[in-house]
């Protein structure tokens, strides 16, 4: 993807499409939209509860401040941050679809693809609110005689509010790609990159990251500068322009095709800044997207590309349709890291403290049960069990089934540890109920809660709930996860696609699908998707699943392959 601009795959193919293509089962556009919608919904499910906790915490601080103005300002700031964060998340969740805009750039009309600004300005509003609260708090602290604290809060207000000032004067922007008669301009926050049409040699798109690369010709370069600081330049390797379009609500392929068209057709650049460019955009966005990764050389019809009527190359299924942004990855790391499990473990230990010193056997039972649940919860955040390797299907590795077949499993350690946590909580709940329940309703509620907590441990012990398991043989695939089971003959599988986080979608003829989570198995999810896609397209493995070592080589490729994907 970041190969030198003088090296491009020139295998015979078709030029990039600019017009509508016929309906094609290989079109990835619906899947790309679907997986992006899933990511947006996941963000809402994760971030809105976190913002609600901030709001609650801020309100408690505000009401508990009494006559302490600094604590009151801090509580108001935390509550406001919680409200504003919720607004930002909801606005970003609704940011779908981009319309072309017409603007004047350097006195000439231009066509602009712009990220919706609502989320950007909502974020700026959060920073402005925090800066205002810090400034008011600094003034109050200084007037009360605490000059040092006032100065610190004033500095915080300036640092936090500076991005809002830059946005207000137009030095920082949400993000846009502008096509003019002279070339292509990309702006994001304070960075501006410009490449002239005559310097553009190739266009590369990687839909998993919604990334668009504009490669300059040899001995030329794009210009890069930070608009927030005069005279400061920002150089990139090879002088290429890298456009990150995640959360824009538009596919990088569509923008890349639009740029490619005007690069290859100088006479059509007169359309830019007119309704004709909008019509061209509508044609581009109606064309099929058969590839996750594509590359076009300007003016070379032999470059690697497709016209929307041919399926992608074999192995294309291993490229994910979505790669988490750095912000998403950081938030998930914070949310599900060891600190969260430590906090949950401490919270689970606390109920047992009420039973310390209670007479009879139920006091020690409650203390021990809650302590075990808490310690096991802490351990859940510290262990990373290695999943079992690929094995032959059958009673044993030495006695495989006649139809062949291999089984790929996820580790059951975490599931069993979770079952121990729930069983311990059930015992602790029952013991606490026997100790402290004084009414029939309280006793009945405790018994029902204990029984509910026992459901999952019973399912695990009886084998009704299992770790993830993928069984491949000559007839089809079978996927088991927890208590669900799905079987698909190869004759009914249409294609397989790696979506995100190890999630693989196996398409069916009726438009339905099943999901296979290969993220915690001893295999590269990308390689699993490639193998499943090949079997789906060729009506089965044709004897491959009888070769255990061959399947290991095909599925268990790790290391550089996993990093690349």
Coordinates of C-alpha atoms in Angstrom, one line a residue:
X1 CA 0.0 0.0 0.0
X2 CA 2.9 2.3 0.7
X3 CA 5.0 1.0 -2.1
X4 CA 7.2 3.6 -4.0
X5 CA 5.2 5.5 -6.6
X6 CA 7.3 4.1 -9.4
X7 CA 6.1 0.6 -8.7
X8 CA 2.6 -0.4 -9.5
X9 CA 0.9 -3.7 -10.5
X10 CA 0.1 -3.4 -14.2
X11 CA -1.6 -6.7 -14.7
X12 CA -4.2 -6.6 -17.5
X13 CA -7.5 -5.5 -16.3
X14 CA -10.1 -2.8 -16.9
X15 CA -10.1 0.9 -16.1
X16 CA -11.9 2.2 -13.1
X17 CA -15.6 2.6 -13.6
X18 CA -17.4 6.0 -13.5
X19 CA -20.9 4.9 -14.5
X20 CA -23.5 2.6 -12.9
X21 CA -22.7 -1.1 -13.0
X22 CA -25.2 -4.0 -13.1
X23 CA -26.2 -5.7 -9.9
X24 CA -23.4 -8.0 -8.9
X25 CA -23.1 -10.4 -6.0
X26 CA -19.4 -9.5 -5.7
X27 CA -20.3 -5.9 -4.9
X28 CA -18.9 -5.0 -1.5
X29 CA -20.7 -1.7 -1.2
X30 CA -23.6 -3.1 0.9
X31 CA -21.2 -4.9 3.2
X32 CA -19.0 -1.8 3.6
X33 CA -22.0 0.2 4.6
X34 CA -23.3 -2.6 6.9
X35 CA -20.0 -3.0 8.8
X36 CA -19.7 0.8 9.3
X37 CA -23.2 0.9 10.7
X38 CA -22.2 -1.9 13.1
X39 CA -19.2 0.1 14.3
X40 CA -21.3 3.2 14.8
X41 CA -23.9 1.2 16.9
X42 CA -21.1 -0.3 18.9
X43 CA -19.7 3.1 19.7
X44 CA -23.1 4.2 20.9
X45 CA -23.5 1.2 23.1
X46 CA -20.0 1.7 24.7
X47 CA -19.7 5.5 24.9
X48 CA -23.2 6.5 25.9
X49 CA -23.1 4.5 29.2
X50 CA -19.7 5.9 30.0
X51 CA -20.9 9.5 29.3
X52 CA -23.9 8.8 31.6
X53 CA -21.6 7.8 34.4
X54 CA -19.7 11.0 33.9
X55 CA -22.9 13.0 34.1
X56 CA -24.0 11.2 37.3
X57 CA -20.6 11.7 38.9
X58 CA -20.6 15.4 38.0
X59 CA -24.1 15.9 39.4
X60 CA -23.1 14.2 42.7
X61 CA -20.0 16.5 42.9
X62 CA -22.1 19.5 42.2
X63 CA -24.7 18.8 44.9
X64 CA -22.0 17.7 47.3
X65 CA -19.9 20.8 46.9
X66 CA -21.8 22.8 49.5
X67 CA -19.9 26.1 49.9
X68 CA -16.8 24.9 48.0
X69 CA -17.0 26.8 44.7
X70 CA -14.0 25.0 43.1
X71 CA -15.6 21.6 43.8
X72 CA -18.9 23.0 42.3
X73 CA -17.1 24.2 39.2
X74 CA -15.4 20.8 38.9
X75 CA -18.7 19.0 39.2
X76 CA -20.3 21.2 36.6
X77 CA -17.4 20.6 34.3
X78 CA -17.6 16.8 34.6
X79 CA -21.4 16.9 34.2
X80 CA -21.2 19.2 31.1
X81 CA -18.5 16.9 29.7
X82 CA -20.8 13.9 30.1
X83 CA -23.7 15.7 28.3
X84 CA -21.5 17.0 25.5
X85 CA -19.8 13.7 25.0
X86 CA -23.2 12.0 24.6
X87 CA -24.2 14.7 22.0
X88 CA -20.9 14.1 20.1
X89 CA -21.4 10.4 20.0
X90 CA -25.0 10.7 18.8
X91 CA -24.1 13.2 16.1
X92 CA -21.2 11.0 14.9
X93 CA -23.5 8.0 14.8
X94 CA -25.9 9.9 12.5
X95 CA -23.2 11.1 10.1
X96 CA -24.1 9.1 7.0
X97 CA -23.8 10.1 3.4
X98 CA -21.9 13.0 1.9
X99 CA -23.1 15.4 -0.8
X100 CA -20.7 17.3 -3.0
X101 CA -20.5 21.0 -2.3
X102 CA -19.6 23.8 -4.6
X103 CA -17.3 26.5 -3.2
X104 CA -14.9 29.1 -4.5
X105 CA -11.2 28.4 -3.9
X106 CA -8.7 31.1 -4.9
X107 CA -11.4 32.9 -6.8
X108 CA -12.4 29.8 -8.9
X109 CA -15.3 27.3 -8.5
X110 CA -14.3 24.0 -7.0
X111 CA -16.0 20.7 -6.0
X112 CA -15.6 19.7 -2.4
X113 CA -16.2 16.4 -0.6
X114 CA -16.5 17.4 3.1
X115 CA -16.8 15.6 6.4
X116 CA -20.0 16.7 8.1
X117 CA -19.0 19.4 10.5
X118 CA -21.6 18.8 13.3
X119 CA -19.5 16.3 15.2
X120 CA -16.4 18.6 14.8
X121 CA -18.1 21.6 16.2
X122 CA -19.7 19.6 19.0
X123 CA -16.2 18.4 20.0
X124 CA -15.0 22.0 19.9
X125 CA -18.0 23.0 22.1
X126 CA -16.8 20.4 24.7
X127 CA -13.4 21.9 24.7
X128 CA -14.8 25.4 24.9
X129 CA -17.0 24.5 27.8
X130 CA -14.1 22.9 29.7
X131 CA -11.9 26.0 29.0
X132 CA -14.7 28.4 30.2
X133 CA -15.2 26.4 33.4
X134 CA -11.4 26.3 34.0
X135 CA -11.1 30.1 33.3
X136 CA -14.0 30.9 35.7
X137 CA -12.5 28.6 38.3
X138 CA -9.1 30.3 37.9
X139 CA -10.7 33.7 38.5
X140 CA -12.5 32.5 41.6
X141 CA -9.4 30.9 42.9
X142 CA -7.3 34.0 42.3
X143 CA -9.9 36.3 43.8
X144 CA -9.9 34.0 46.9
X145 CA -6.2 34.4 47.4
X146 CA -5.0 31.2 45.8
X147 CA -3.0 32.8 43.0
X148 CA -1.0 29.7 42.1
X149 CA -4.2 27.6 41.5
X150 CA -5.7 30.5 39.5
X151 CA -2.6 30.6 37.2
X152 CA -2.7 26.8 36.7
X153 CA -6.4 26.9 35.8
X154 CA -5.8 29.8 33.5
X155 CA -3.1 27.9 31.6
X156 CA -5.4 24.9 31.4
X157 CA -8.1 27.2 29.9
X158 CA -5.8 28.6 27.3
X159 CA -4.4 25.1 26.3
X160 CA -7.8 23.5 26.1
X161 CA -9.5 26.4 24.4
X162 CA -6.8 27.0 21.8
X163 CA -8.2 24.5 19.3
X164 CA -11.5 26.2 19.4
X165 CA -9.9 29.5 18.6
X166 CA -8.1 28.0 15.6
X167 CA -11.4 26.5 14.4
X168 CA -13.2 29.8 14.8
X169 CA -10.7 31.6 12.6
X170 CA -10.7 28.9 10.0
X171 CA -7.2 27.5 10.6
X172 CA -8.6 24.1 11.7
X173 CA -11.3 22.4 9.7
X174 CA -13.2 19.1 10.1
X175 CA -11.8 17.6 6.9
X176 CA -12.4 18.0 3.2
X177 CA -11.1 17.0 -0.2
X178 CA -11.3 19.8 -2.8
X179 CA -11.0 19.3 -6.5
X180 CA -10.0 22.4 -8.5
X181 CA -8.8 23.1 -12.0
X182 CA -5.2 23.1 -10.6
X183 CA -5.3 19.9 -8.5
X184 CA -6.5 18.2 -5.4
X185 CA -6.3 19.7 -1.9
X186 CA -6.8 17.7 1.3
X187 CA -7.4 19.4 4.7
X188 CA -7.8 17.9 8.1
X189 CA -7.6 19.9 11.3
X190 CA -4.6 22.1 10.7
X191 CA -2.9 20.0 8.0
X192 CA -3.2 21.0 4.3
X193 CA -1.8 18.8 1.5
X194 CA -2.0 19.8 -2.2
X195 CA -1.0 17.8 -5.3
X196 CA -1.3 19.2 -8.9
X197 CA -3.1 17.2 -11.6
X198 CA 0.1 16.9 -13.7
X199 CA 2.0 15.5 -10.7
X200 CA -0.6 12.8 -9.8
X201 CA 0.7 9.4 -11.0
X202 CA -1.5 6.8 -9.2
X203 CA -4.4 6.5 -6.8
X204 CA -4.6 3.7 -4.1
X205 CA -7.5 2.9 -1.9
X206 CA -7.7 0.6 1.2
X207 CA -11.4 0.4 2.2
X208 CA -10.6 -1.4 5.5
X209 CA -9.1 1.9 6.8
X210 CA -11.1 4.1 4.5
X211 CA -7.8 5.4 3.3
X212 CA -7.0 7.1 0.0
X213 CA -3.4 7.6 -1.2
X214 CA -2.4 10.0 -4.0
X215 CA 1.0 9.1 -5.3
X216 CA 3.1 11.8 -7.1
X217 CA 5.1 11.0 -10.2
X218 CA 8.8 10.5 -9.9
X219 CA 10.8 13.7 -9.2
X220 CA 7.7 15.5 -8.0
X221 CA 6.0 15.8 -4.7
X222 CA 2.8 17.1 -3.0
X223 CA 3.1 20.1 -0.7
X224 CA 2.2 19.8 2.9
X225 CA 1.9 22.5 5.6
X226 CA 0.3 23.1 8.9
X227 CA -2.0 26.1 8.6
X228 CA -2.0 26.6 12.4
X229 CA 1.6 27.7 12.4
X230 CA 3.1 30.0 9.8
X231 CA 6.1 28.8 7.7
X232 CA 6.0 25.3 9.2
X233 CA 6.2 22.5 6.7
X234 CA 5.2 18.8 7.2
X235 CA 7.0 16.4 4.9
X236 CA 5.9 12.9 4.3
X237 CA 7.7 10.0 2.8
X238 CA 7.7 10.1 -1.0
X239 CA 5.6 13.3 -0.8
X240 CA 2.3 11.4 -1.2
X241 CA -1.1 12.6 0.1
X242 CA -2.7 10.2 2.6
X243 CA -6.4 10.9 3.1
X244 CA -8.1 9.3 6.1
X245 CA -11.8 9.0 5.5
X246 CA -13.1 6.9 8.4
X247 CA -16.3 8.3 9.8
X248 CA -16.9 10.5 6.7
X249 CA -19.9 8.4 5.7
X250 CA -18.3 7.9 2.2
X251 CA -16.2 5.2 0.6
X252 CA -12.6 5.9 -0.2
X253 CA -13.1 4.1 -3.5
X254 CA -15.8 6.6 -4.6
X255 CA -13.5 9.6 -3.9
X256 CA -10.6 7.9 -5.5
X257 CA -12.6 7.1 -8.7
X258 CA -13.7 10.7 -8.9
X259 CA -10.2 12.0 -8.6
X260 CA -8.9 9.4 -11.1
X261 CA -11.6 10.5 -13.7
X262 CA -10.5 14.1 -13.6
X263 CA -6.9 13.2 -13.6
X264 CA -7.3 11.2 -16.8
X265 CA -9.7 13.6 -18.5
X266 CA -8.4 17.1 -18.3
X267 CA -11.2 18.4 -20.5
X268 CA -13.8 17.4 -17.9
X269 CA -12.2 19.6 -15.2
X270 CA -14.3 22.4 -16.4
X271 CA -17.2 20.6 -14.7
X272 CA -15.7 21.2 -11.3
X273 CA -17.8 23.6 -9.2
X274 CA -20.9 23.0 -11.4
X275 CA -23.9 20.6 -11.2
X276 CA -22.2 18.4 -13.8
X277 CA -19.7 17.3 -11.1
X278 CA -22.5 16.3 -8.9
X279 CA -24.0 14.2 -11.6
X280 CA -20.5 12.6 -12.1
X281 CA -20.4 11.9 -8.3
X282 CA -23.8 10.2 -8.4
X283 CA -22.6 7.9 -11.2
X284 CA -19.5 7.0 -9.2
X285 CA -21.4 6.2 -6.0
X286 CA -23.8 4.0 -8.0
X287 CA -21.0 1.7 -9.4
X288 CA -20.1 -1.6 -7.7
X289 CA -17.1 -1.9 -5.4
X290 CA -15.6 -5.3 -6.0
X291 CA -12.3 -4.9 -4.1
X292 CA -11.2 -3.9 -0.6
X293 CA -7.8 -2.8 -1.9
X294 CA -7.4 -1.2 -5.3
X295 CA -4.8 0.8 -7.2
X296 CA -5.0 2.8 -10.5
X297 CA -2.3 4.4 -12.5
X298 CA -3.3 7.6 -14.2
X299 CA -3.6 7.2 -17.9
X300 CA -2.7 3.5 -17.9
X301 CA -5.7 1.2 -18.8
X302 CA -3.6 -1.9 -17.9
X303 CA -3.3 -1.0 -14.2
X304 CA -4.8 -3.2 -11.5
X305 CA -8.5 -2.5 -11.3
X306 CA -11.9 -3.8 -12.1
X307 CA -15.0 -2.5 -13.7
X308 CA -17.5 -3.8 -11.1
X309 CA -18.5 -6.9 -13.0
X310 CA -15.7 -9.2 -12.0
X311 CA -15.0 -10.6 -8.6
X312 CA -11.9 -9.6 -6.6
X313 CA -8.7 -11.6 -6.8
X314 CA -8.5 -14.8 -4.7
X315 CA -7.2 -13.8 -1.3
X316 CA -9.1 -10.4 -1.3
X317 CA -11.4 -11.8 1.3
X318 CA -8.6 -11.7 3.8
X319 CA -8.6 -7.9 3.8
X320 CA -10.9 -6.6 6.6
X321 CA -13.8 -4.4 5.7
X322 CA -13.1 -2.2 8.7
X323 CA -10.0 -1.6 10.8
X324 CA -10.6 0.2 14.2
X325 CA -9.5 3.8 14.4
X326 CA -6.7 4.6 16.9
X327 CA -9.4 6.3 19.1
X328 CA -11.6 3.2 19.1
X329 CA -8.7 0.9 19.9
X330 CA -7.5 3.2 22.7
X331 CA -11.0 3.3 24.2
X332 CA -11.5 -0.4 24.0
X333 CA -8.1 -0.9 25.6
X334 CA -9.1 1.3 28.5
X335 CA -12.5 -0.2 28.8
X336 CA -11.5 -3.8 28.7
X337 CA -8.0 -3.5 30.1
X338 CA -6.8 -4.9 33.4
X339 CA -7.9 -1.8 35.3
X340 CA -11.5 -2.3 34.5
X341 CA -11.4 -6.0 35.6
X342 CA -9.6 -4.9 38.8
X343 CA -12.3 -2.4 39.6
X344 CA -15.0 -5.0 38.9
X345 CA -13.2 -7.5 41.1
X346 CA -13.0 -5.1 44.0
X347 CA -16.7 -4.3 43.7
X348 CA -17.6 -8.0 43.8
X349 CA -15.5 -8.5 46.9
X350 CA -17.2 -5.7 48.8
X351 CA -20.6 -7.4 49.5
X352 CA -18.8 -10.1 51.4
X353 CA -17.5 -7.5 53.8
X354 CA -21.0 -7.2 55.3
X355 CA -21.0 -10.9 56.3
X356 CA -17.7 -10.7 58.2
X357 CA -18.2 -11.7 61.9
X358 CA -21.7 -13.0 61.3
X359 CA -22.5 -16.1 63.5
X360 CA -23.0 -19.5 62.0
X361 CA -21.6 -21.1 58.8
X362 CA -23.2 -18.7 56.3
X363 CA -21.0 -15.7 57.2
X364 CA -17.7 -17.4 56.2
X365 CA -19.4 -18.9 53.1
X366 CA -20.6 -15.5 51.9
X367 CA -17.2 -13.9 52.5
X368 CA -15.3 -16.7 50.7
X369 CA -17.7 -16.8 47.8
X370 CA -17.6 -13.1 47.1
X371 CA -13.8 -13.1 47.6
X372 CA -13.4 -15.9 45.1
X373 CA -15.7 -14.1 42.6
X374 CA -13.7 -10.9 42.9
X375 CA -10.3 -12.5 42.6
X376 CA -11.4 -14.6 39.6
X377 CA -12.7 -11.4 37.9
X378 CA -9.4 -9.7 38.4
X379 CA -7.7 -12.8 36.9
X380 CA -9.9 -12.5 33.9
X381 CA -8.2 -9.3 33.0
X382 CA -4.7 -10.7 33.4
X383 CA -4.7 -14.0 31.6
X384 CA -4.5 -14.5 27.9
X385 CA -4.9 -18.2 27.3
X386 CA -3.4 -19.7 24.1
X387 CA -6.2 -21.3 22.0
X388 CA -5.8 -25.0 21.0
X389 CA -4.4 -25.8 17.7
X390 CA -6.1 -27.3 14.6
X391 CA -7.1 -31.0 15.0
X392 CA -8.7 -33.6 12.8
X393 CA -12.4 -34.2 13.3
X394 CA -13.3 -37.5 14.9
X395 CA -13.0 -39.3 18.2
X396 CA -9.3 -38.6 18.2
X397 CA -6.5 -37.3 16.0
X398 CA -5.6 -40.9 15.3
X399 CA -9.1 -41.8 14.2
X400 CA -10.4 -39.0 11.9
X401 CA -13.8 -39.3 10.3
X402 CA -14.2 -40.9 6.9
X403 CA -15.3 -37.6 5.3
X404 CA -12.2 -35.8 6.6
X405 CA -12.5 -32.6 8.4
X406 CA -10.7 -30.3 10.8
X407 CA -11.7 -28.5 13.9
X408 CA -10.5 -25.1 15.0
X409 CA -11.4 -24.1 18.5
X410 CA -11.2 -21.0 20.7
X411 CA -9.9 -21.4 24.3
X412 CA -12.5 -22.4 26.9
X413 CA -10.4 -21.1 29.8
X414 CA -12.0 -17.6 30.0
X415 CA -15.5 -19.1 29.6
X416 CA -14.9 -21.5 32.5
X417 CA -13.4 -18.8 34.6
X418 CA -16.5 -16.7 34.0
X419 CA -18.6 -19.7 35.0
X420 CA -16.7 -19.9 38.3
X421 CA -17.3 -16.2 38.9
X422 CA -21.1 -16.6 38.4
X423 CA -21.2 -19.8 40.5
X424 CA -19.4 -18.0 43.3
X425 CA -21.8 -15.0 43.1
X426 CA -24.7 -17.4 43.2
X427 CA -23.4 -19.1 46.4
X428 CA -22.6 -15.7 47.9
X429 CA -26.1 -14.4 47.1
X430 CA -27.7 -17.5 48.6
X431 CA -25.6 -17.2 51.8
X432 CA -26.3 -13.5 52.1
X433 CA -30.0 -14.1 51.6
X434 CA -30.0 -16.7 54.4
X435 CA -28.2 -14.2 56.7
X436 CA -30.0 -11.0 56.1
X437 CA -33.4 -11.7 54.5
X438 CA -36.2 -10.8 56.9
X439 CA -39.2 -10.8 54.6
X440 CA -40.6 -13.2 52.2
X441 CA -40.1 -10.9 49.2
X442 CA -36.4 -10.4 50.1
X443 CA -35.9 -14.1 50.5
X444 CA -37.7 -14.9 47.2
X445 CA -35.7 -12.2 45.4
X446 CA -32.4 -13.6 46.7
X447 CA -33.3 -17.1 45.7
X448 CA -34.4 -16.1 42.2
X449 CA -31.2 -14.1 41.7
X450 CA -29.0 -17.0 42.8
X451 CA -30.9 -19.3 40.4
X452 CA -30.4 -16.9 37.5
X453 CA -26.7 -16.7 38.3
X454 CA -26.5 -20.5 38.1
X455 CA -27.8 -20.8 34.5
X456 CA -24.6 -20.2 32.7
X457 CA -22.4 -22.4 35.0
X458 CA -24.9 -25.3 34.6
X459 CA -24.8 -24.8 30.8
X460 CA -21.0 -24.9 30.8
X461 CA -20.8 -28.0 33.1
X462 CA -23.4 -29.9 31.0
X463 CA -21.7 -29.0 27.7
X464 CA -24.7 -27.1 26.4
X465 CA -22.5 -23.9 26.3
X466 CA -19.2 -24.3 24.5
X467 CA -16.3 -22.2 23.4
X468 CA -16.2 -21.1 19.7
X469 CA -15.6 -24.0 17.4
X470 CA -15.3 -24.1 13.6
X471 CA -15.6 -27.5 11.9
X472 CA -14.7 -27.8 8.2
X473 CA -15.1 -30.9 6.1
X474 CA -15.8 -32.0 2.5
X475 CA -19.5 -31.2 2.8
X476 CA -19.7 -27.8 4.6
X477 CA -18.9 -25.8 7.7
X478 CA -20.3 -26.0 11.2
X479 CA -19.9 -23.2 13.6
X480 CA -20.7 -23.4 17.3
X481 CA -20.6 -20.5 19.7
X482 CA -21.9 -20.7 23.3
X483 CA -25.3 -22.4 22.8
X484 CA -25.9 -21.7 19.1
X485 CA -25.0 -24.0 16.2
X486 CA -25.0 -23.2 12.4
X487 CA -24.3 -25.6 9.6
X488 CA -23.9 -24.4 5.9
X489 CA -23.2 -26.8 3.0
X490 CA -20.6 -25.5 0.6
X491 CA -23.2 -25.6 -2.1
X492 CA -25.2 -22.9 -0.2
X493 CA -22.3 -20.7 0.6
X494 CA -21.9 -17.7 -1.7
X495 CA -18.8 -15.9 -0.4
X496 CA -16.9 -15.1 2.8
X497 CA -15.7 -11.7 4.0
X498 CA -13.5 -10.6 6.9
X499 CA -15.5 -7.8 8.5
X500 CA -13.6 -6.6 11.6
X501 CA -12.1 -7.9 14.8
X502 CA -11.9 -11.4 13.4
X503 CA -15.6 -11.5 12.5
X504 CA -16.1 -13.4 9.2
X505 CA -19.4 -13.2 7.3
X506 CA -20.4 -16.2 5.2
X507 CA -23.1 -15.2 2.7
X508 CA -26.0 -17.3 1.7
X509 CA -28.0 -17.4 -1.6
X510 CA -31.1 -15.8 -0.1
X511 CA -29.1 -12.8 1.1
X512 CA -28.8 -14.0 4.6
X513 CA -25.5 -14.9 6.4
X514 CA -23.9 -16.5 9.4
X515 CA -21.1 -14.9 11.4
X516 CA -17.9 -16.8 12.4
X517 CA -15.7 -15.2 15.1
X518 CA -12.2 -16.4 14.4
X519 CA -10.5 -13.7 16.4
X520 CA -9.6 -15.8 19.4
X521 CA -8.6 -19.0 17.5
X522 CA -5.1 -20.2 16.7
X523 CA -5.3 -18.9 13.1
X524 CA -5.1 -15.8 11.2
X525 CA -8.7 -14.5 10.7
X526 CA -7.7 -13.3 7.3
X527 CA -6.4 -16.7 6.2
X528 CA -9.6 -18.3 7.6
X529 CA -11.7 -15.9 5.5
X530 CA -9.6 -16.6 2.4
X531 CA -10.0 -20.4 2.8
X532 CA -13.8 -20.1 3.4
X533 CA -14.2 -17.8 0.4
X534 CA -12.3 -20.2 -1.8
X535 CA -14.4 -23.2 -0.7
X536 CA -17.7 -21.2 -1.2
X537 CA -16.7 -20.1 -4.7
X538 CA -15.5 -23.6 -5.8
X539 CA -18.2 -25.7 -4.1
X540 CA -16.0 -27.2 -1.5
X541 CA -12.4 -28.1 -0.5
X542 CA -12.1 -31.0 -2.9
X543 CA -10.1 -33.2 -0.5
X544 CA -8.1 -30.5 1.2
X545 CA -9.7 -31.1 4.6
X546 CA -8.3 -34.6 4.7
X547 CA -4.8 -33.2 4.8
X548 CA -4.3 -32.0 8.3
X549 CA -0.8 -30.6 7.8
X550 CA -2.0 -28.8 4.6
X551 CA -4.9 -27.2 6.5
X552 CA -2.5 -26.1 9.2
X553 CA -0.4 -24.3 6.7
X554 CA -3.4 -22.8 5.0
X555 CA -5.1 -21.6 8.2
X556 CA -2.4 -21.0 10.8
X557 CA -0.4 -18.3 9.1
X558 CA 0.5 -15.8 11.8
X559 CA 3.1 -13.1 12.4
X560 CA 3.6 -10.7 9.5
X561 CA 0.3 -11.7 7.9
X562 CA -1.7 -10.8 11.0
X563 CA 0.1 -7.5 11.4
X564 CA -0.6 -6.6 7.8
X565 CA -4.2 -7.4 8.1

